[in-house]
mmCIF file of C-alpha atoms and ligand atoms in Angstrom:
data_model
loop_
_atom_site.group_PDB
_atom_site.id
_atom_site.type_symbol
_atom_site.label_atom_id
_atom_site.label_comp_id
_atom_site.label_asym_id
_atom_site.label_seq_id
_atom_site.Cartn_x
_atom_site.Cartn_y
_atom_site.Cartn_z
ATOM 1 C CA MET A 1 0.860 -35.615 18.341
ATOM 2 C CA THR A 2 -0.909 -32.644 19.868
ATOM 3 C CA GLN A 3 -1.017 -29.493 17.810
ATOM 4 C CA GLU A 4 0.246 -26.436 19.664
ATOM 5 C CA ARG A 5 -2.440 -23.782 20.075
ATOM 6 C CA TYR A 6 -1.233 -20.482 18.650
ATOM 7 C CA THR A 7 -2.606 -17.402 20.330
ATOM 8 C CA PHE A 8 -2.368 -13.964 18.748
ATOM 9 C CA PRO A 9 0.681 -12.513 20.517
ATOM 10 C CA HIS A 10 0.216 -8.753 19.966
ATOM 11 C CA ARG A 11 -1.376 -6.209 22.315
ATOM 12 C CA HIS A 12 -1.363 -3.436 19.677
ATOM 13 C CA LEU A 13 -1.630 -3.226 15.912
ATOM 14 C CA LEU A 14 0.743 -0.373 15.110
ATOM 15 C CA GLY A 15 1.800 -1.676 11.712
ATOM 16 C CA ILE A 16 2.218 -4.805 9.610
ATOM 17 C CA GLU A 17 5.998 -4.740 10.054
ATOM 18 C CA PRO A 18 6.080 -6.602 13.420
ATOM 19 C CA LEU A 19 3.602 -9.309 12.371
ATOM 20 C CA GLU A 20 4.624 -12.860 11.510
ATOM 21 C CA PRO A 21 2.998 -14.524 8.487
ATOM 22 C CA ARG A 22 0.983 -16.720 10.875
ATOM 23 C CA ASP A 23 -0.372 -13.601 12.649
ATOM 24 C CA ILE A 24 -1.551 -12.258 9.301
ATOM 25 C CA GLN A 25 -3.050 -15.621 8.440
ATOM 26 C CA MET A 26 -4.843 -15.692 11.783
ATOM 27 C CA ILE A 27 -6.385 -12.231 11.235
ATOM 28 C CA LEU A 28 -7.538 -13.181 7.723
ATOM 29 C CA ASP A 29 -9.028 -16.497 8.934
ATOM 30 C CA GLN A 30 -10.805 -14.775 11.812
ATOM 31 C CA ALA A 31 -12.126 -12.169 9.359
ATOM 32 C CA GLN A 32 -13.554 -14.968 7.256
ATOM 33 C CA ALA A 33 -15.496 -16.216 10.280
ATOM 34 C CA PHE A 34 -16.788 -12.692 10.921
ATOM 35 C CA GLU A 35 -17.743 -12.258 7.270
ATOM 36 C CA GLU A 36 -20.391 -14.910 7.896
ATOM 37 C CA VAL A 37 -21.739 -12.777 10.746
ATOM 38 C CA CYS A 38 -21.832 -9.697 8.458
ATOM 39 C CA ASP A 39 -23.674 -11.689 5.777
ATOM 40 C CA ARG A 40 -26.416 -12.888 8.108
ATOM 41 C CA PRO A 41 -29.841 -11.779 6.905
ATOM 42 C CA GLU A 42 -30.976 -10.738 10.364
ATOM 43 C CA ILE A 43 -28.813 -10.146 13.438
ATOM 44 C CA LYS A 44 -25.316 -9.174 12.297
ATOM 45 C CA ILE A 45 -23.978 -8.890 15.840
ATOM 46 C CA VAL A 46 -21.846 -11.019 18.164
ATOM 47 C CA PRO A 47 -21.195 -10.284 21.862
ATOM 48 C CA ALA A 48 -17.372 -10.589 21.613
ATOM 49 C CA LEU A 49 -16.638 -7.022 22.810
ATOM 50 C CA ARG A 50 -19.626 -6.587 25.113
ATOM 51 C CA LYS A 51 -18.894 -4.081 27.928
ATOM 52 C CA ARG A 52 -15.550 -3.196 26.331
ATOM 53 C CA LEU A 53 -14.964 0.499 25.660
ATOM 54 C CA VAL A 54 -13.498 1.490 22.290
ATOM 55 C CA VAL A 55 -12.359 5.068 21.658
ATOM 56 C CA ASN A 56 -12.089 6.219 18.048
ATOM 57 C CA LEU A 57 -9.519 8.995 17.963
ATOM 58 C CA PHE A 58 -9.299 10.516 14.497
ATOM 59 C CA PHE A 59 -6.944 13.505 14.254
ATOM 60 C CA GLU A 60 -7.120 13.330 10.463
ATOM 61 C CA ASN A 61 -10.093 13.209 8.140
ATOM 62 C CA SER A 62 -11.506 9.871 7.187
ATOM 63 C CA THR A 63 -14.787 8.571 5.844
ATOM 64 C CA ARG A 64 -14.348 4.925 4.912
ATOM 65 C CA THR A 65 -11.905 3.896 7.629
ATOM 66 C CA ARG A 66 -13.765 5.628 10.479
ATOM 67 C CA ASN A 67 -17.171 4.305 9.441
ATOM 68 C CA SER A 68 -15.756 0.857 8.842
ATOM 69 C CA PHE A 69 -14.206 0.731 12.331
ATOM 70 C CA GLU A 70 -17.405 2.013 13.898
ATOM 71 C CA ILE A 71 -19.511 -0.616 12.145
ATOM 72 C CA ALA A 72 -17.002 -3.310 13.130
ATOM 73 C CA GLU A 73 -17.180 -2.161 16.775
ATOM 74 C CA LYS A 74 -20.986 -2.158 16.728
ATOM 75 C CA ARG A 75 -21.057 -5.654 15.235
ATOM 76 C CA LEU A 76 -18.872 -6.801 18.141
ATOM 77 C CA SER A 77 -21.281 -5.135 20.649
ATOM 78 C CA ALA A 78 -18.607 -2.729 21.966
ATOM 79 C CA GLU A 79 -19.348 0.565 23.707
ATOM 80 C CA ILE A 80 -18.059 3.384 21.515
ATOM 81 C CA ILE A 81 -16.783 6.909 22.109
ATOM 82 C CA ASN A 82 -15.792 9.075 19.128
ATOM 83 C CA PHE A 83 -13.147 11.779 19.652
ATOM 84 C CA TYR A 84 -12.429 14.185 16.824
ATOM 85 C CA PRO A 85 -9.809 16.449 18.379
ATOM 86 C CA ASP A 86 -9.014 19.752 16.768
ATOM 87 C CA SER A 87 -5.415 19.041 15.928
ATOM 88 C CA SER A 88 -4.766 22.541 14.590
ATOM 89 C CA SER A 89 -4.849 24.355 17.925
ATOM 90 C CA LEU A 90 -2.061 22.581 19.789
ATOM 91 C CA SER A 91 1.403 21.435 18.869
ATOM 92 C CA LYS A 92 1.597 17.739 18.026
ATOM 93 C CA GLY A 93 3.674 16.553 20.999
ATOM 94 C CA GLU A 94 1.512 18.309 23.565
ATOM 95 C CA THR A 95 -1.691 17.141 21.964
ATOM 96 C CA LEU A 96 -0.649 13.542 21.950
ATOM 97 C CA ILE A 97 0.763 13.217 25.431
ATOM 98 C CA ASP A 98 -2.084 15.249 26.846
ATOM 99 C CA THR A 99 -4.617 13.185 25.004
ATOM 100 C CA ALA A 100 -2.921 9.985 26.088
ATOM 101 C CA MET A 101 -3.102 10.982 29.772
ATOM 102 C CA ASN A 102 -6.733 12.008 29.496
ATOM 103 C CA LEU A 103 -7.651 8.835 27.709
ATOM 104 C CA GLN A 104 -5.789 6.662 30.153
ATOM 105 C CA ALA A 105 -7.802 8.260 32.937
ATOM 106 C CA MET A 106 -11.012 7.080 31.269
ATOM 107 C CA ARG A 107 -9.839 3.454 31.148
ATOM 108 C CA PRO A 108 -10.698 2.520 27.576
ATOM 109 C CA ASP A 109 -9.989 -1.032 26.417
ATOM 110 C CA LEU A 110 -9.109 -0.230 22.817
ATOM 111 C CA ILE A 111 -8.123 2.977 21.034
ATOM 112 C CA VAL A 112 -8.332 3.310 17.261
ATOM 113 C CA MET A 113 -6.149 6.187 16.148
ATOM 114 C CA ARG A 114 -5.497 8.088 12.936
ATOM 115 C CA HIS A 115 -2.918 10.873 12.883
ATOM 116 C CA SER A 116 -1.039 12.859 10.246
ATOM 117 C CA ALA A 117 2.279 12.351 12.061
ATOM 118 C CA ALA A 118 4.153 9.121 11.355
ATOM 119 C CA GLY A 119 4.701 7.236 14.611
ATOM 120 C CA ALA A 120 1.902 8.947 16.573
ATOM 121 C CA PRO A 121 0.173 5.644 17.491
ATOM 122 C CA VAL A 122 3.542 4.188 18.532
ATOM 123 C CA MET A 123 4.006 7.124 20.892
ATOM 124 C CA LEU A 124 0.475 6.659 22.247
ATOM 125 C CA ALA A 125 1.199 2.985 22.885
ATOM 126 C CA GLN A 126 4.259 3.990 24.931
ATOM 127 C CA HIS A 127 2.160 6.220 27.189
ATOM 128 C CA ILE A 128 -0.952 4.117 27.533
ATOM 129 C CA THR A 129 -0.365 0.924 29.402
ATOM 130 C CA LYS A 130 -3.839 -0.480 29.811
ATOM 131 C CA ALA A 131 -5.430 -0.172 26.366
ATOM 132 C CA SER A 132 -4.693 -1.742 23.002
ATOM 133 C CA ILE A 133 -3.900 0.717 20.225
ATOM 134 C CA VAL A 134 -4.957 0.160 16.624
ATOM 135 C CA ASN A 135 -3.275 2.304 13.993
ATOM 136 C CA ALA A 136 -5.861 3.581 11.505
ATOM 137 C CA GLY A 137 -3.200 5.383 9.438
ATOM 138 C CA ASP A 138 -0.214 7.478 10.576
ATOM 139 C CA GLY A 139 1.369 9.953 8.172
ATOM 140 C CA ALA A 140 3.077 8.151 5.310
ATOM 141 C CA ARG A 141 4.176 5.284 7.610
ATOM 142 C CA GLU A 142 1.559 2.530 7.933
ATOM 143 C CA HIS A 143 -2.145 1.801 7.504
ATOM 144 C CA PRO A 144 -2.234 -1.829 8.623
ATOM 145 C CA THR A 145 -5.973 -2.521 8.448
ATOM 146 C CA GLN A 146 -6.067 -1.237 4.853
ATOM 147 C CA ALA A 147 -3.334 -3.710 3.843
ATOM 148 C CA LEU A 148 -5.162 -6.490 5.698
ATOM 149 C CA LEU A 149 -8.427 -5.793 3.904
ATOM 150 C CA ASP A 150 -6.580 -5.584 0.575
ATOM 151 C CA ALA A 151 -4.991 -8.971 1.302
ATOM 152 C CA TYR A 152 -8.322 -10.404 2.397
ATOM 153 C CA THR A 153 -9.901 -9.235 -0.870
ATOM 154 C CA LEU A 154 -7.077 -10.762 -2.934
ATOM 155 C CA ARG A 155 -7.088 -14.029 -0.979
ATOM 156 C CA LYS A 156 -10.841 -14.311 -1.314
ATOM 157 C CA HIS A 157 -10.641 -13.730 -5.058
ATOM 158 C CA PHE A 158 -7.623 -15.872 -5.942
ATOM 159 C CA GLY A 159 -7.647 -18.333 -3.021
ATOM 160 C CA ARG A 160 -4.044 -17.443 -2.158
ATOM 161 C CA LEU A 161 -1.546 -14.601 -1.788
ATOM 162 C CA GLU A 162 1.628 -16.570 -2.472
ATOM 163 C CA GLY A 163 2.951 -16.093 -5.978
ATOM 164 C CA LEU A 164 0.453 -13.380 -6.924
ATOM 165 C CA LYS A 165 1.838 -10.577 -9.076
ATOM 166 C CA VAL A 166 0.653 -7.267 -7.672
ATOM 167 C CA ALA A 167 1.403 -3.833 -9.148
ATOM 168 C CA ILE A 168 0.978 -0.812 -6.884
ATOM 169 C CA VAL A 169 0.760 2.306 -9.015
ATOM 170 C CA GLY A 170 0.988 6.049 -8.545
ATOM 171 C CA ASP A 171 1.862 8.247 -5.614
ATOM 172 C CA ILE A 172 4.173 5.792 -3.859
ATOM 173 C CA ARG A 173 6.117 8.575 -2.123
ATOM 174 C CA ASN A 174 3.252 9.808 0.049
ATOM 175 C CA SER A 175 1.365 6.590 0.604
ATOM 176 C CA ARG A 176 1.075 4.730 3.904
ATOM 177 C CA VAL A 177 -1.133 2.193 2.150
ATOM 178 C CA VAL A 178 1.807 1.137 -0.016
ATOM 179 C CA ARG A 179 4.156 0.696 2.940
ATOM 180 C CA SER A 180 1.746 -1.564 4.848
ATOM 181 C CA ASN A 181 1.057 -3.491 1.657
ATOM 182 C CA LEU A 182 4.775 -3.917 1.015
ATOM 183 C CA TRP A 183 5.241 -5.486 4.435
ATOM 184 C CA LEU A 184 2.208 -7.691 4.104
ATOM 185 C CA LEU A 185 2.538 -8.859 0.509
ATOM 186 C CA THR A 186 6.254 -9.609 0.758
ATOM 187 C CA LYS A 187 5.787 -11.517 4.054
ATOM 188 C CA MET A 188 3.057 -13.601 2.388
ATOM 189 C CA GLY A 189 5.089 -14.426 -0.714
ATOM 190 C CA ALA A 190 3.425 -12.183 -3.321
ATOM 191 C CA HIS A 191 5.547 -10.421 -5.979
ATOM 192 C CA VAL A 192 5.253 -6.650 -5.804
ATOM 193 C CA THR A 193 6.006 -4.188 -8.589
ATOM 194 C CA LEU A 194 5.918 -0.493 -7.714
ATOM 195 C CA VAL A 195 5.067 1.817 -10.598
ATOM 196 C CA GLY A 196 5.168 5.596 -10.814
ATOM 197 C CA PRO A 197 6.984 8.614 -12.202
ATOM 198 C CA PRO A 198 10.601 8.837 -10.945
ATOM 199 C CA THR A 199 9.778 11.708 -8.579
ATOM 200 C CA LEU A 200 6.989 9.759 -6.835
ATOM 201 C CA LEU A 201 8.841 6.430 -6.697
ATOM 202 C CA PRO A 202 11.691 6.607 -4.140
ATOM 203 C CA ARG A 203 14.145 3.856 -5.094
ATOM 204 C CA GLU A 204 15.330 3.693 -1.439
ATOM 205 C CA LEU A 205 12.313 1.480 -0.815
ATOM 206 C CA GLN A 206 14.299 -1.355 -2.357
ATOM 207 C CA ALA A 207 16.728 -1.179 0.551
ATOM 208 C CA THR A 208 13.928 -2.161 2.958
ATOM 209 C CA TRP A 209 12.171 -4.569 0.555
ATOM 210 C CA PRO A 210 14.977 -5.972 -1.636
ATOM 211 C CA GLY A 211 12.704 -8.396 -3.469
ATOM 212 C CA ILE A 212 10.456 -5.752 -5.017
ATOM 213 C CA HIS A 213 10.613 -4.472 -8.558
ATOM 214 C CA CYS A 214 10.362 -0.743 -9.313
ATOM 215 C CA THR A 215 9.564 0.700 -12.729
ATOM 216 C CA ASN A 216 8.453 3.925 -14.386
ATOM 217 C CA ASP A 217 6.926 2.037 -17.318
ATOM 218 C CA PHE A 218 3.344 1.138 -16.437
ATOM 219 C CA ASP A 219 2.436 -0.096 -19.921
ATOM 220 C CA ALA A 220 5.275 -2.616 -19.938
ATOM 221 C CA ILE A 221 4.144 -4.495 -16.807
ATOM 222 C CA ILE A 222 0.338 -4.474 -17.202
ATOM 223 C CA PRO A 223 0.009 -7.781 -19.137
ATOM 224 C CA GLU A 224 1.795 -9.796 -16.411
ATOM 225 C CA MET A 225 -0.193 -8.613 -13.396
ATOM 226 C CA ASP A 226 -2.833 -10.510 -11.401
ATOM 227 C CA ALA A 227 -3.783 -7.393 -9.466
ATOM 228 C CA ILE A 228 -3.353 -3.669 -10.074
ATOM 229 C CA MET A 229 -3.697 -1.440 -7.034
ATOM 230 C CA MET A 230 -4.112 2.226 -7.918
ATOM 231 C CA LEU A 231 -3.194 4.887 -5.360
ATOM 232 C CA ARG A 232 -4.735 8.303 -4.941
ATOM 233 C CA CYS A 233 -2.609 11.292 -5.979
ATOM 234 C CA GLN A 234 -2.251 12.934 -2.563
ATOM 235 C CA PHE A 235 -2.473 16.544 -3.711
ATOM 236 C CA GLU A 236 -2.995 17.704 -0.103
ATOM 237 C CA ARG A 237 0.453 16.263 0.688
ATOM 238 C CA GLY A 238 2.125 18.202 -2.098
ATOM 239 C CA THR A 239 2.081 15.600 -4.883
ATOM 240 C CA GLY A 240 1.482 18.403 -7.404
ATOM 241 C CA ALA A 241 5.026 19.662 -6.842
ATOM 242 C CA TYR A 242 6.475 16.298 -7.957
ATOM 243 C CA ILE A 243 4.747 15.983 -11.324
ATOM 244 C CA PRO A 244 5.016 18.293 -14.337
ATOM 245 C CA GLY A 245 1.256 18.390 -14.700
ATOM 246 C CA GLN A 246 -1.882 16.325 -14.365
ATOM 247 C CA GLY A 247 -2.106 15.841 -18.145
ATOM 248 C CA GLU A 248 1.249 14.129 -18.287
ATOM 249 C CA TYR A 249 0.466 12.001 -15.208
ATOM 250 C CA VAL A 250 -2.808 10.859 -16.760
ATOM 251 C CA ARG A 251 -1.063 10.014 -20.029
ATOM 252 C CA TYR A 252 1.460 7.636 -18.475
ATOM 253 C CA TYR A 253 -0.097 6.419 -15.218
ATOM 254 C CA GLN A 254 -3.891 6.557 -15.398
ATOM 255 C CA LEU A 255 -5.631 3.193 -15.400
ATOM 256 C CA ASN A 256 -8.156 3.533 -18.201
ATOM 257 C CA ALA A 257 -10.061 1.188 -20.512
ATOM 258 C CA ALA A 258 -7.276 1.137 -23.127
ATOM 259 C CA ARG A 259 -4.745 -0.019 -20.530
ATOM 260 C CA MET A 260 -7.191 -2.556 -19.057
ATOM 261 C CA ARG A 261 -7.570 -4.166 -22.484
ATOM 262 C CA ARG A 262 -3.911 -5.153 -22.213
ATOM 263 C CA ALA A 263 -4.328 -6.715 -18.752
ATOM 264 C CA LYS A 264 -5.081 -10.395 -18.110
ATOM 265 C CA PRO A 265 -8.843 -10.874 -18.422
ATOM 266 C CA GLU A 266 -8.970 -12.141 -14.824
ATOM 267 C CA ALA A 267 -6.812 -9.334 -13.363
ATOM 268 C CA VAL A 268 -8.418 -7.354 -10.540
ATOM 269 C CA VAL A 269 -8.295 -3.612 -9.889
ATOM 270 C CA LEU A 270 -8.032 -2.236 -6.343
ATOM 271 C CA HIS A 271 -8.078 1.303 -4.919
ATOM 272 C CA PRO A 272 -8.129 2.231 -1.206
ATOM 273 C CA GLY A 273 -10.285 5.282 -1.840
ATOM 274 C CA PRO A 274 -11.024 8.091 -1.961
ATOM 275 C CA MET A 275 -10.609 7.998 -5.751
ATOM 276 C CA ASN A 276 -9.731 10.959 -7.925
ATOM 277 C CA ARG A 277 -11.889 9.793 -10.820
ATOM 278 C CA GLY A 278 -10.390 10.974 -14.080
ATOM 279 C CA VAL A 279 -6.894 11.307 -12.570
ATOM 280 C CA GLU A 280 -5.383 7.967 -11.464
ATOM 281 C CA ILE A 281 -8.367 5.914 -12.605
ATOM 282 C CA THR A 282 -11.308 6.379 -14.973
ATOM 283 C CA SER A 283 -14.900 5.651 -13.956
ATOM 284 C CA GLU A 284 -15.091 3.015 -16.677
ATOM 285 C CA VAL A 285 -12.401 0.986 -14.901
ATOM 286 C CA ALA A 286 -13.401 1.844 -11.310
ATOM 287 C CA ASP A 287 -16.970 0.693 -11.985
ATOM 288 C CA GLY A 288 -16.008 -1.991 -14.504
ATOM 289 C CA PRO A 289 -16.036 -5.805 -14.337
ATOM 290 C CA ASN A 290 -12.448 -6.189 -13.063
ATOM 291 C CA SER A 291 -12.909 -3.754 -10.173
ATOM 292 C CA VAL A 292 -13.036 -5.115 -6.611
ATOM 293 C CA ILE A 293 -13.011 -1.633 -5.092
ATOM 294 C CA LEU A 294 -16.390 -1.962 -3.378
ATOM 295 C CA ASP A 295 -15.503 -5.494 -2.217
ATOM 296 C CA GLN A 296 -12.540 -3.903 -0.442
ATOM 297 C CA VAL A 297 -14.949 -1.614 1.424
ATOM 298 C CA THR A 298 -17.248 -4.514 2.328
ATOM 299 C CA ASN A 299 -14.316 -6.639 3.501
ATOM 300 C CA GLY A 300 -13.006 -3.825 5.694
ATOM 301 C CA VAL A 301 -15.678 -4.523 8.319
ATOM 302 C CA PRO A 302 -14.939 -8.217 9.062
ATOM 303 C CA VAL A 303 -11.198 -7.539 8.853
ATOM 304 C CA ARG A 304 -11.453 -4.757 11.462
ATOM 305 C CA MET A 305 -13.718 -6.955 13.595
ATOM 306 C CA ALA A 306 -11.004 -9.622 13.512
ATOM 307 C CA VAL A 307 -8.283 -7.151 14.532
ATOM 308 C CA LEU A 308 -10.283 -5.747 17.461
ATOM 309 C CA TYR A 309 -11.334 -9.209 18.579
ATOM 310 C CA LEU A 310 -7.829 -10.718 18.500
ATOM 311 C CA LEU A 311 -6.236 -7.720 20.259
ATOM 312 C CA ASN A 312 -8.897 -7.825 22.953
ATOM 313 C CA ASN A 313 -8.326 -11.566 23.472
ATOM 314 C CA ALA A 314 -4.568 -11.032 23.659
ATOM 315 C CA ALA A 315 -5.067 -8.294 26.284
ATOM 316 C CA MET A 316 -7.396 -10.475 28.358
ATOM 317 C CA GLU A 317 -4.931 -13.371 28.308
ATOM 318 C CA ALA A 318 -1.941 -11.197 29.236
HETATM 319 C C1 NCD B 401 -6.177 6.007 2.439
HETATM 320 C C2 NCD B 401 -5.594 6.755 3.602
HETATM 321 O O1 NCD B 401 -6.227 7.593 4.223
HETATM 322 O O2 NCD B 401 -4.462 6.439 3.880
HETATM 323 N N1 NCD B 401 -7.549 5.896 2.426
HETATM 324 C C3 NCD B 401 -8.175 5.009 3.241
HETATM 325 O O3 NCD B 401 -7.871 4.869 4.401
HETATM 326 N N2 NCD B 401 -9.136 4.268 2.692
HETATM 327 C C4 NCD B 401 -5.609 6.395 1.160
HETATM 328 C C5 NCD B 401 -5.667 7.822 0.740
HETATM 329 O O4 NCD B 401 -5.950 8.738 1.499
HETATM 330 O O5 NCD B 401 -5.385 8.033 -0.440
#
């Protein structure tokens, strides 16, 4: 019997929601192959995106994600243009459509976009016909490459995603990281528990992801978890208005050494960064033996290489 060859079927990566489990698997497997390239002692470069033009379009601040994409692009030998538009001077609709038309005119092959408005990369994809769009985070909607690198880190550590018990803790309301992780982890058969104060944990999420568990009691669930993913309190998105005070938040939801002592010894701690040390997580835990936070950063490069590579292949085959 001949095995059917499965090709990555997507032109864009706008979110995890439209992906099939086998698409996710394919990205993670491809990332594993690229990890070997990144670990080479000498030349950490492959020619996969040679002569392809990638535009990095970041309307919102970013350190890790932008650098990680740029390194991934360089390791694939792509040509790179960085756009940092001043999003404050024009209204959002005009900026986007205008930018889309201008970009289209320059014939890029791939566009990596971050924007504070949910759906902005989807809108770009509707206007740009000849380039692949990669969402690098849009409002509180999705941040697909973050979820993919989180999954890659978990799969590398535990050898599987299926059956893993993962708690995602903190500012659920404002987090795009949590939404992409909910799509990914539930599609791959992990068990997700969302934890946070009632005001930051919208129960409506259970309508979209009926299998998830939501709780306000962090201490009660810690001993069962294989992985604890802490989220940043997004004070710039108004999180302060939803909690009585930082002291109370820290008391019930901070991951500190005392709480870690109640976790499984082999449990891992994740955080997408940037961390508010001393708020959602203490330095002792962030820099401690259970933390895989820097592994997440390292894994971001091969995962983004895999995404760019597979989208480019899909576009060439179309
Ligand atoms: C996240 C983001 O920007 O969505 N960070 C990241 O990309 N590594 C999370 C955050 O800002 O808290």
